[in-house]
CSV table of C-alpha atoms and ligand atoms in Angstrom, one decimal:
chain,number,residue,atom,x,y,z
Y,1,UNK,CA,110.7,10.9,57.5
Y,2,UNK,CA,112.6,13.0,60.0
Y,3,UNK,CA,110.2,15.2,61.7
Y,4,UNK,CA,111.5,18.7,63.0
Y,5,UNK,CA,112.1,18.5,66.9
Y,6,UNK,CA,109.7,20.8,68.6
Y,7,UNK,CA,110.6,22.4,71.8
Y,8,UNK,CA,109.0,20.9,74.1
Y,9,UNK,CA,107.2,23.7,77.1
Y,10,UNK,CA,109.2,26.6,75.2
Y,11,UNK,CA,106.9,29.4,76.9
Y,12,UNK,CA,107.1,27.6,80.1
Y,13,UNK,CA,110.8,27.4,80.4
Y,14,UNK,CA,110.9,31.1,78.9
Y,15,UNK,CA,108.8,32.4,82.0
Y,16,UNK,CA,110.5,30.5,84.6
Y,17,UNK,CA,114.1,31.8,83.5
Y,18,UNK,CA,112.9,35.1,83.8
Y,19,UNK,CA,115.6,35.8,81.1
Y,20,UNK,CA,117.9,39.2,82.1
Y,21,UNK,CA,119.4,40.7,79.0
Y,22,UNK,CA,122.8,40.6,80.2
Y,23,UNK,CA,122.7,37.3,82.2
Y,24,UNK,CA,124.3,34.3,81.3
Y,25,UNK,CA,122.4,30.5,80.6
Y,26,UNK,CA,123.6,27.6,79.6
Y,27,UNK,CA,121.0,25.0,78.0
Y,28,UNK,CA,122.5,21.4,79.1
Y,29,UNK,CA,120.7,20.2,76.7
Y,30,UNK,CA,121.2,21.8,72.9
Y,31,UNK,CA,119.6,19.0,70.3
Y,32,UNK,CA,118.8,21.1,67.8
Y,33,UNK,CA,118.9,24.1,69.2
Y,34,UNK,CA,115.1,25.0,69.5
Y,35,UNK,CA,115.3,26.6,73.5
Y,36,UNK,CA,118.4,27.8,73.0
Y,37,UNK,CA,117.7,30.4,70.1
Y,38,UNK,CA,114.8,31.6,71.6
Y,39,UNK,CA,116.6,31.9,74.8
Y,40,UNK,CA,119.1,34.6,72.3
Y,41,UNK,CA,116.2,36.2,71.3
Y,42,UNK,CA,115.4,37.7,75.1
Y,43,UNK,CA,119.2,38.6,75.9
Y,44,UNK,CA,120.7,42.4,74.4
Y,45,UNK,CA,121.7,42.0,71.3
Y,46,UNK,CA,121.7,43.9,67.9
Y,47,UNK,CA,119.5,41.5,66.0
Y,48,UNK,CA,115.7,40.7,65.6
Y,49,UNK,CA,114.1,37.7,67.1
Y,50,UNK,CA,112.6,36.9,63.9
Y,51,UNK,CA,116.6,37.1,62.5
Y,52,UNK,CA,117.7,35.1,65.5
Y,53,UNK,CA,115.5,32.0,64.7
Y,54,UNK,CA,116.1,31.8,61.3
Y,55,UNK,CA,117.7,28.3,60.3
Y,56,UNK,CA,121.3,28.8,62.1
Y,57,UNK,CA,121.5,31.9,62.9
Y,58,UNK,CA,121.7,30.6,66.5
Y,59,UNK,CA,125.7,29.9,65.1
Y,60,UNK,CA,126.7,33.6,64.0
Y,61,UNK,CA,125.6,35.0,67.2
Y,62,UNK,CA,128.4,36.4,69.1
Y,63,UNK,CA,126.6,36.0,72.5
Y,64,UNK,CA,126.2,32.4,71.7
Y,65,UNK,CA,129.1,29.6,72.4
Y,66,UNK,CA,128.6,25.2,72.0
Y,67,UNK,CA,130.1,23.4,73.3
Y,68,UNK,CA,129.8,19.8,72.2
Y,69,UNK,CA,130.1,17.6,75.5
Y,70,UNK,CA,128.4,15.8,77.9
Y,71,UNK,CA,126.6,17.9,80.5
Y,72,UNK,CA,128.6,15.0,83.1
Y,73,UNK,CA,131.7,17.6,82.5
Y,74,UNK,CA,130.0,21.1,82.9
Y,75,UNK,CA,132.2,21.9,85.5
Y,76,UNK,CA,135.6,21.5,83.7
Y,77,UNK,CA,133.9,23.8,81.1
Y,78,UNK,CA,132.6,26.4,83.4
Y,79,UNK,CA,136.2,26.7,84.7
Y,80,UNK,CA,138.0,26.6,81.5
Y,81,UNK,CA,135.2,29.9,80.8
Y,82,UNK,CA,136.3,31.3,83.5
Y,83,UNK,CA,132.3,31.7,84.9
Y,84,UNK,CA,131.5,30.8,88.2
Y,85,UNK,CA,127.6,32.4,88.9
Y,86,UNK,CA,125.1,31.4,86.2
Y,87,UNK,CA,121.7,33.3,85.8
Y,88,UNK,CA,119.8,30.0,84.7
Y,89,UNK,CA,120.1,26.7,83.6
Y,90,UNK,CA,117.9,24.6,81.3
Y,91,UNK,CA,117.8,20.6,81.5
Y,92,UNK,CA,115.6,19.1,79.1
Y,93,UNK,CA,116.6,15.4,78.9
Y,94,UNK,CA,115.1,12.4,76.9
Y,95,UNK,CA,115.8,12.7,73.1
Y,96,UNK,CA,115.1,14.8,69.8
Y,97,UNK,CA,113.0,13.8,67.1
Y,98,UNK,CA,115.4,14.1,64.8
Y,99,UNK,CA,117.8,11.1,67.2
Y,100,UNK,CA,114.4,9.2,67.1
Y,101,UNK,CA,113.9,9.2,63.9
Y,102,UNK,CA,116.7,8.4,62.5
Y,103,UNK,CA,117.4,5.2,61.2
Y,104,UNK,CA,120.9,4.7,61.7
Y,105,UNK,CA,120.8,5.5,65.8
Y,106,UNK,CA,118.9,2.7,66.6
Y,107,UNK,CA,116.6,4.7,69.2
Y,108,UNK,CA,113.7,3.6,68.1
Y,109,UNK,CA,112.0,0.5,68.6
Y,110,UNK,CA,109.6,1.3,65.7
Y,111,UNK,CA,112.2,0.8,62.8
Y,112,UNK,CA,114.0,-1.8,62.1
Y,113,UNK,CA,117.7,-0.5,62.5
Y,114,UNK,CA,120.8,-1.9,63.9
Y,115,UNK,CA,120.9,-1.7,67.7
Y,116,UNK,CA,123.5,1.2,68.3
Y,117,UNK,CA,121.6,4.1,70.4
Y,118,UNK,CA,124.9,5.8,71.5
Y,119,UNK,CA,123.9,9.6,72.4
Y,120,UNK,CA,127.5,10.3,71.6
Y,121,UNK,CA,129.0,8.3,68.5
Y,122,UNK,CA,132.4,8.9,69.8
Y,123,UNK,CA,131.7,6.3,72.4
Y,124,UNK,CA,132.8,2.5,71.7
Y,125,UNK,CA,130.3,0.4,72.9
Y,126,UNK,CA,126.4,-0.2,71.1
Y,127,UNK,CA,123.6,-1.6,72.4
Y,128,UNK,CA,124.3,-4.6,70.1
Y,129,UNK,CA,127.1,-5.5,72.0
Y,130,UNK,CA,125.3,-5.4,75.2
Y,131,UNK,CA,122.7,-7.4,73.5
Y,132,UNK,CA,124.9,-10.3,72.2
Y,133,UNK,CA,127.2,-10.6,74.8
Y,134,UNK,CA,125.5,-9.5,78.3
Y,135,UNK,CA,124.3,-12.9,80.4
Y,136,UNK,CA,120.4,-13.4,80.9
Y,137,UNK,CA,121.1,-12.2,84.7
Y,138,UNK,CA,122.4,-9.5,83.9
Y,139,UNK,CA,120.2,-8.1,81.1
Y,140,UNK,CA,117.0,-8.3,83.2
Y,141,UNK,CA,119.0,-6.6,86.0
Y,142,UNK,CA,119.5,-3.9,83.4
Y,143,UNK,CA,115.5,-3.8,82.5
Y,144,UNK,CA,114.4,-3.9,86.0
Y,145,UNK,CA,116.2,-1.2,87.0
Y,146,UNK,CA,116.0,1.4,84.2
Y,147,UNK,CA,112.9,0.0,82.4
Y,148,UNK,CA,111.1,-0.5,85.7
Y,149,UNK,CA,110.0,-3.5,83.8
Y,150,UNK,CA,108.7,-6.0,85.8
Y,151,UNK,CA,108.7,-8.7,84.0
Y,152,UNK,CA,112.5,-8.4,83.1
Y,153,UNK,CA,113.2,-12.0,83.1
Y,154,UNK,CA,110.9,-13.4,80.6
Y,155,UNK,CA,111.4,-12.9,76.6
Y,156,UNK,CA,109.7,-9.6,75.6
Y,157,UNK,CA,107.0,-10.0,73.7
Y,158,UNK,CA,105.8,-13.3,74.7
Y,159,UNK,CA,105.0,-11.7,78.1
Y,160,UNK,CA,103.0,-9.0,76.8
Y,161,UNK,CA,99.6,-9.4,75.2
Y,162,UNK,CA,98.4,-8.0,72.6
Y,163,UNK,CA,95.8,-5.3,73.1
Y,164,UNK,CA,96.9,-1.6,73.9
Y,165,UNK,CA,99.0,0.7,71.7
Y,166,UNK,CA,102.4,0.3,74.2
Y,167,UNK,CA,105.0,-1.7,72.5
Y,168,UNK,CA,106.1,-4.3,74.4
Y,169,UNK,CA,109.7,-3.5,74.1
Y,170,UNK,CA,109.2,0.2,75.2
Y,171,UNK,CA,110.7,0.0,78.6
Y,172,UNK,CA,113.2,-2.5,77.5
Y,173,UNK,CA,114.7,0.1,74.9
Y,174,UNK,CA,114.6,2.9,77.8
Y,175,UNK,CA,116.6,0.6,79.8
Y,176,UNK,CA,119.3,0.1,77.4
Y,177,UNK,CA,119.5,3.7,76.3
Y,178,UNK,CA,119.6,4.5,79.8
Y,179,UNK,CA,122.4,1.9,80.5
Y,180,UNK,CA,124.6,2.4,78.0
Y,181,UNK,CA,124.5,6.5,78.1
Y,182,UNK,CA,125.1,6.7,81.7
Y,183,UNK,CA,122.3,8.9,81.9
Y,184,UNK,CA,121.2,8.3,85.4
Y,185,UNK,CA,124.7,9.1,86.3
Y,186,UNK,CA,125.2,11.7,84.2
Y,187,UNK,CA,122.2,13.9,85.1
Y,188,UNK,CA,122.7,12.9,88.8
Y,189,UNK,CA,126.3,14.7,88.7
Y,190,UNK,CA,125.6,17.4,86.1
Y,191,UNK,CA,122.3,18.7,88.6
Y,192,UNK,CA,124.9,18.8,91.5
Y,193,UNK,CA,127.4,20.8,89.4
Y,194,UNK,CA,125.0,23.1,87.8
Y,195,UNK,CA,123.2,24.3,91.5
Y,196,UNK,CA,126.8,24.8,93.1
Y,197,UNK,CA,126.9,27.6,90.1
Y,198,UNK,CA,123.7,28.8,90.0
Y,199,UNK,CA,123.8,32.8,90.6
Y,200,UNK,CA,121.4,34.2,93.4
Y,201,UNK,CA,118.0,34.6,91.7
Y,202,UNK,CA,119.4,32.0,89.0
Y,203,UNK,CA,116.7,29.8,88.1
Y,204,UNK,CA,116.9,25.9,87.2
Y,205,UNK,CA,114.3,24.3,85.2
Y,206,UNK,CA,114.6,20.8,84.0
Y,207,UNK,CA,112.0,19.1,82.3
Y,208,UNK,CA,112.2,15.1,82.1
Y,209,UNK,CA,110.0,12.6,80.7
Y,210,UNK,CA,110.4,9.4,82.7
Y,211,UNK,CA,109.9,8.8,86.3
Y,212,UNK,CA,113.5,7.6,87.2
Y,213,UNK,CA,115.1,11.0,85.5
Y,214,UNK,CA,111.9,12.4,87.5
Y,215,UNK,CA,112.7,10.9,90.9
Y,216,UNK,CA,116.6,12.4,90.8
Y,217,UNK,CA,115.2,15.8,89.8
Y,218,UNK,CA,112.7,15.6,92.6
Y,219,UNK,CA,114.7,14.4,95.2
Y,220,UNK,CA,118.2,16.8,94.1
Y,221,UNK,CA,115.7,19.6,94.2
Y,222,UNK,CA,114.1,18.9,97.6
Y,223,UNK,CA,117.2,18.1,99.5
Y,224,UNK,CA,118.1,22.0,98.3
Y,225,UNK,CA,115.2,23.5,99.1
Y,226,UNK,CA,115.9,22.2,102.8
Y,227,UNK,CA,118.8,24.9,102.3
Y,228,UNK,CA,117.3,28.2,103.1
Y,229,UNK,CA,119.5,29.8,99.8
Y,230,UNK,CA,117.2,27.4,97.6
Y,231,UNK,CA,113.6,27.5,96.9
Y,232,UNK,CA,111.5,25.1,94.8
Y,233,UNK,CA,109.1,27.0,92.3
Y,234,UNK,CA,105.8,25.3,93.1
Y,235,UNK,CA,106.0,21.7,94.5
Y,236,UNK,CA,103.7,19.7,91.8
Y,237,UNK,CA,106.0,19.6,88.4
Y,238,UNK,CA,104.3,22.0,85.7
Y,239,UNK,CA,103.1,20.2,82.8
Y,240,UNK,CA,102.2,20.6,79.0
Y,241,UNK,CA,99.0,21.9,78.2
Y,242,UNK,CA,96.7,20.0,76.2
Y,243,UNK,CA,96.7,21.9,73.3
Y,244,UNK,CA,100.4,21.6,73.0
Y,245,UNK,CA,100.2,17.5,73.5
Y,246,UNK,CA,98.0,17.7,70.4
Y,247,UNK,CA,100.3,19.3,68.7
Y,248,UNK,CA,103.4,17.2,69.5
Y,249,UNK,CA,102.9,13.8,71.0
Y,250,UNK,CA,106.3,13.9,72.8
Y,251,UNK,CA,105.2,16.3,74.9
Y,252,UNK,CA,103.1,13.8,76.7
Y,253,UNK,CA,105.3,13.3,79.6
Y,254,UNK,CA,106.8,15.9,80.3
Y,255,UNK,CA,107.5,17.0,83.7
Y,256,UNK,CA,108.8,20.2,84.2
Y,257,UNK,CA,110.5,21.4,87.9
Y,258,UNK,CA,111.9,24.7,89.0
Y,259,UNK,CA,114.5,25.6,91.4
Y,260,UNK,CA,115.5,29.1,92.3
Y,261,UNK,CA,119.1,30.4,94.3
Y,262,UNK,CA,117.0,32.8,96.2
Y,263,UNK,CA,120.4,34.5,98.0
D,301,SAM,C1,115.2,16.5,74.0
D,301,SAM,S1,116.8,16.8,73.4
D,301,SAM,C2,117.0,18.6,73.6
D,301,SAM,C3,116.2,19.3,72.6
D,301,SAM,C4,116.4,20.8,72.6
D,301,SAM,N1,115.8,21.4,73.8
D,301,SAM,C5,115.7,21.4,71.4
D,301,SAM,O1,114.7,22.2,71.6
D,301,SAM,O2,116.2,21.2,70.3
D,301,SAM,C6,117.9,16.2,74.7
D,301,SAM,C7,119.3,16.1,74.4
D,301,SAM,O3,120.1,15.9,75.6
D,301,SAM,C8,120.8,14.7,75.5
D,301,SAM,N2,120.7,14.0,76.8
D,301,SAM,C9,119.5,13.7,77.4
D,301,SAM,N3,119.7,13.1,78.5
D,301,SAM,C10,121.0,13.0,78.7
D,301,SAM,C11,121.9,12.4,79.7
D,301,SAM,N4,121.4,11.9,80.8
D,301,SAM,N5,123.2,12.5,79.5
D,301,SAM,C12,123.7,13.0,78.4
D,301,SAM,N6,123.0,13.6,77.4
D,301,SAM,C13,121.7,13.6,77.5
D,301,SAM,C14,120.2,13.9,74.3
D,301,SAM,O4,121.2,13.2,73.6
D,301,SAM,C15,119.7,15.0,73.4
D,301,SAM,O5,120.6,15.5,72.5
């Protein structure tokens, strides 16, 4: 069954924006919309919250625009809009339930579903191709370095034993989803991008939920907070309290940093 994606750190990211009724924020990130309608709700407009997050509603509002792209070409879009000073900008990376879950997208190395894991479909090449046609070398390059698997160059799960509730193919999967989407790349450049437009007092939160997607965040946000317009909001990444990991699993990880343009 495809579960409902829940935002994940919704009151977190709410109180780090510090949300100004007439500013302007772009969420990177859309999936199904869950930040970004309640983001609506706190800006000036003529309709109740409770009207706002009704199923779609997000999609009539006239302060509301998607834009169906990968966040790798913000910039093209932020000049083609005209806007160069953004009041805040949310990044929260990893995948929806609703990707997960389906069976068709291949995320998932709990169902049994063709090998595809493209975030965008528009894109050529699946995982299954990689798979098939990649050489041995080269594949455990791929799970070394964005599985941080270790023991990339033996056949999965033969190396692993049993006991313990990981799959063995966990960080393999990561690694392909990362390799194939560019994501690495992608959030490396659309970070960059999105701090060169962030407004003074803007705000930047971006939550992440592995330690390589971590490590760029970490490291982009420290080398700007060397800058004296920058400052990080609190050095240890906030996480999800445990009553909301009890209530969605996914939140587990989650890792949540804050950058501010103080000037
Ligand atoms: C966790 S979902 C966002 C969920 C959303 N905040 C909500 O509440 O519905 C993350 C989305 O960003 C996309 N995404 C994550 N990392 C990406 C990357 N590095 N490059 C491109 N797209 C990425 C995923 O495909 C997915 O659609």
């Amino acid at each position: 069954m495809i579960e409902l994606h829940k935002p994940v750190m919704l009151n977190e990211a709410l109180n780090y924006l510090k949300i100004k009724e007439n500013g302007i924020y772009i969420d990177c990130t859309f999936g199904t919309g869950g930040h970004s309608q309640n983001i609506l709700t706190k800006l000036k407009n003529d309709k109740s919250a409770q009207e706002i997050v009704k199923n779609k509603e997000i999609f009539n509002s006239p302060q509301f625009q998607l834009i169906s792209d990968n966040f790798a070409n913000l910039e093209k879009h932020l000049e083609s809009l005209k806007i160069k000073e953004i009041d805040g900008f949310l990044f929260d990376l990893g995948l929806s339930s609703s990707q997960l879950d389906a069976e068709s997208r291949g995320f998932s190395y709990r169902l049994n579903s063709p090998l595809d894991m493209r975030m965008n479909q528009e894109n050529k090449l699946q995982v299954e191709e990689i798979i098939n046609n990649y050489s041995q070398e080269k594949l455990a390059d791929i799970f070394y370095h964005y599985g941080e698997e270790r023991k990339a160059l033996g056949i999965i799960a033969s190396c692993f034993p049993k006991k313990g509730n990981k799959h063995p193919a966990r960080k393999a999967f990561q690694a392909l989803r990362i390799y194939l989407n560019r994501e690495l790349e992608n959030l490396t450049h659309a970070l960059e991008i999105a701090v060169k437009h962030l407004a003074p007092g803007g705000k930047m939160v971006v939550i992440s939920y592995h330690s390589l997607e971590d490590r760029i965040v970490k490291q982009t946000f420290k080398e700007y907070n060397a800058v004296e317009d920058f400052q990080l909001i609190c050095k240890k990444p906030s996480v999800p309290d445990p009553t909301e990991i009890k209530k969605n699993y996914r939140a587990h990880s989650a890792k949540m940093r804050v950058l501010e343009r103080i000037k």
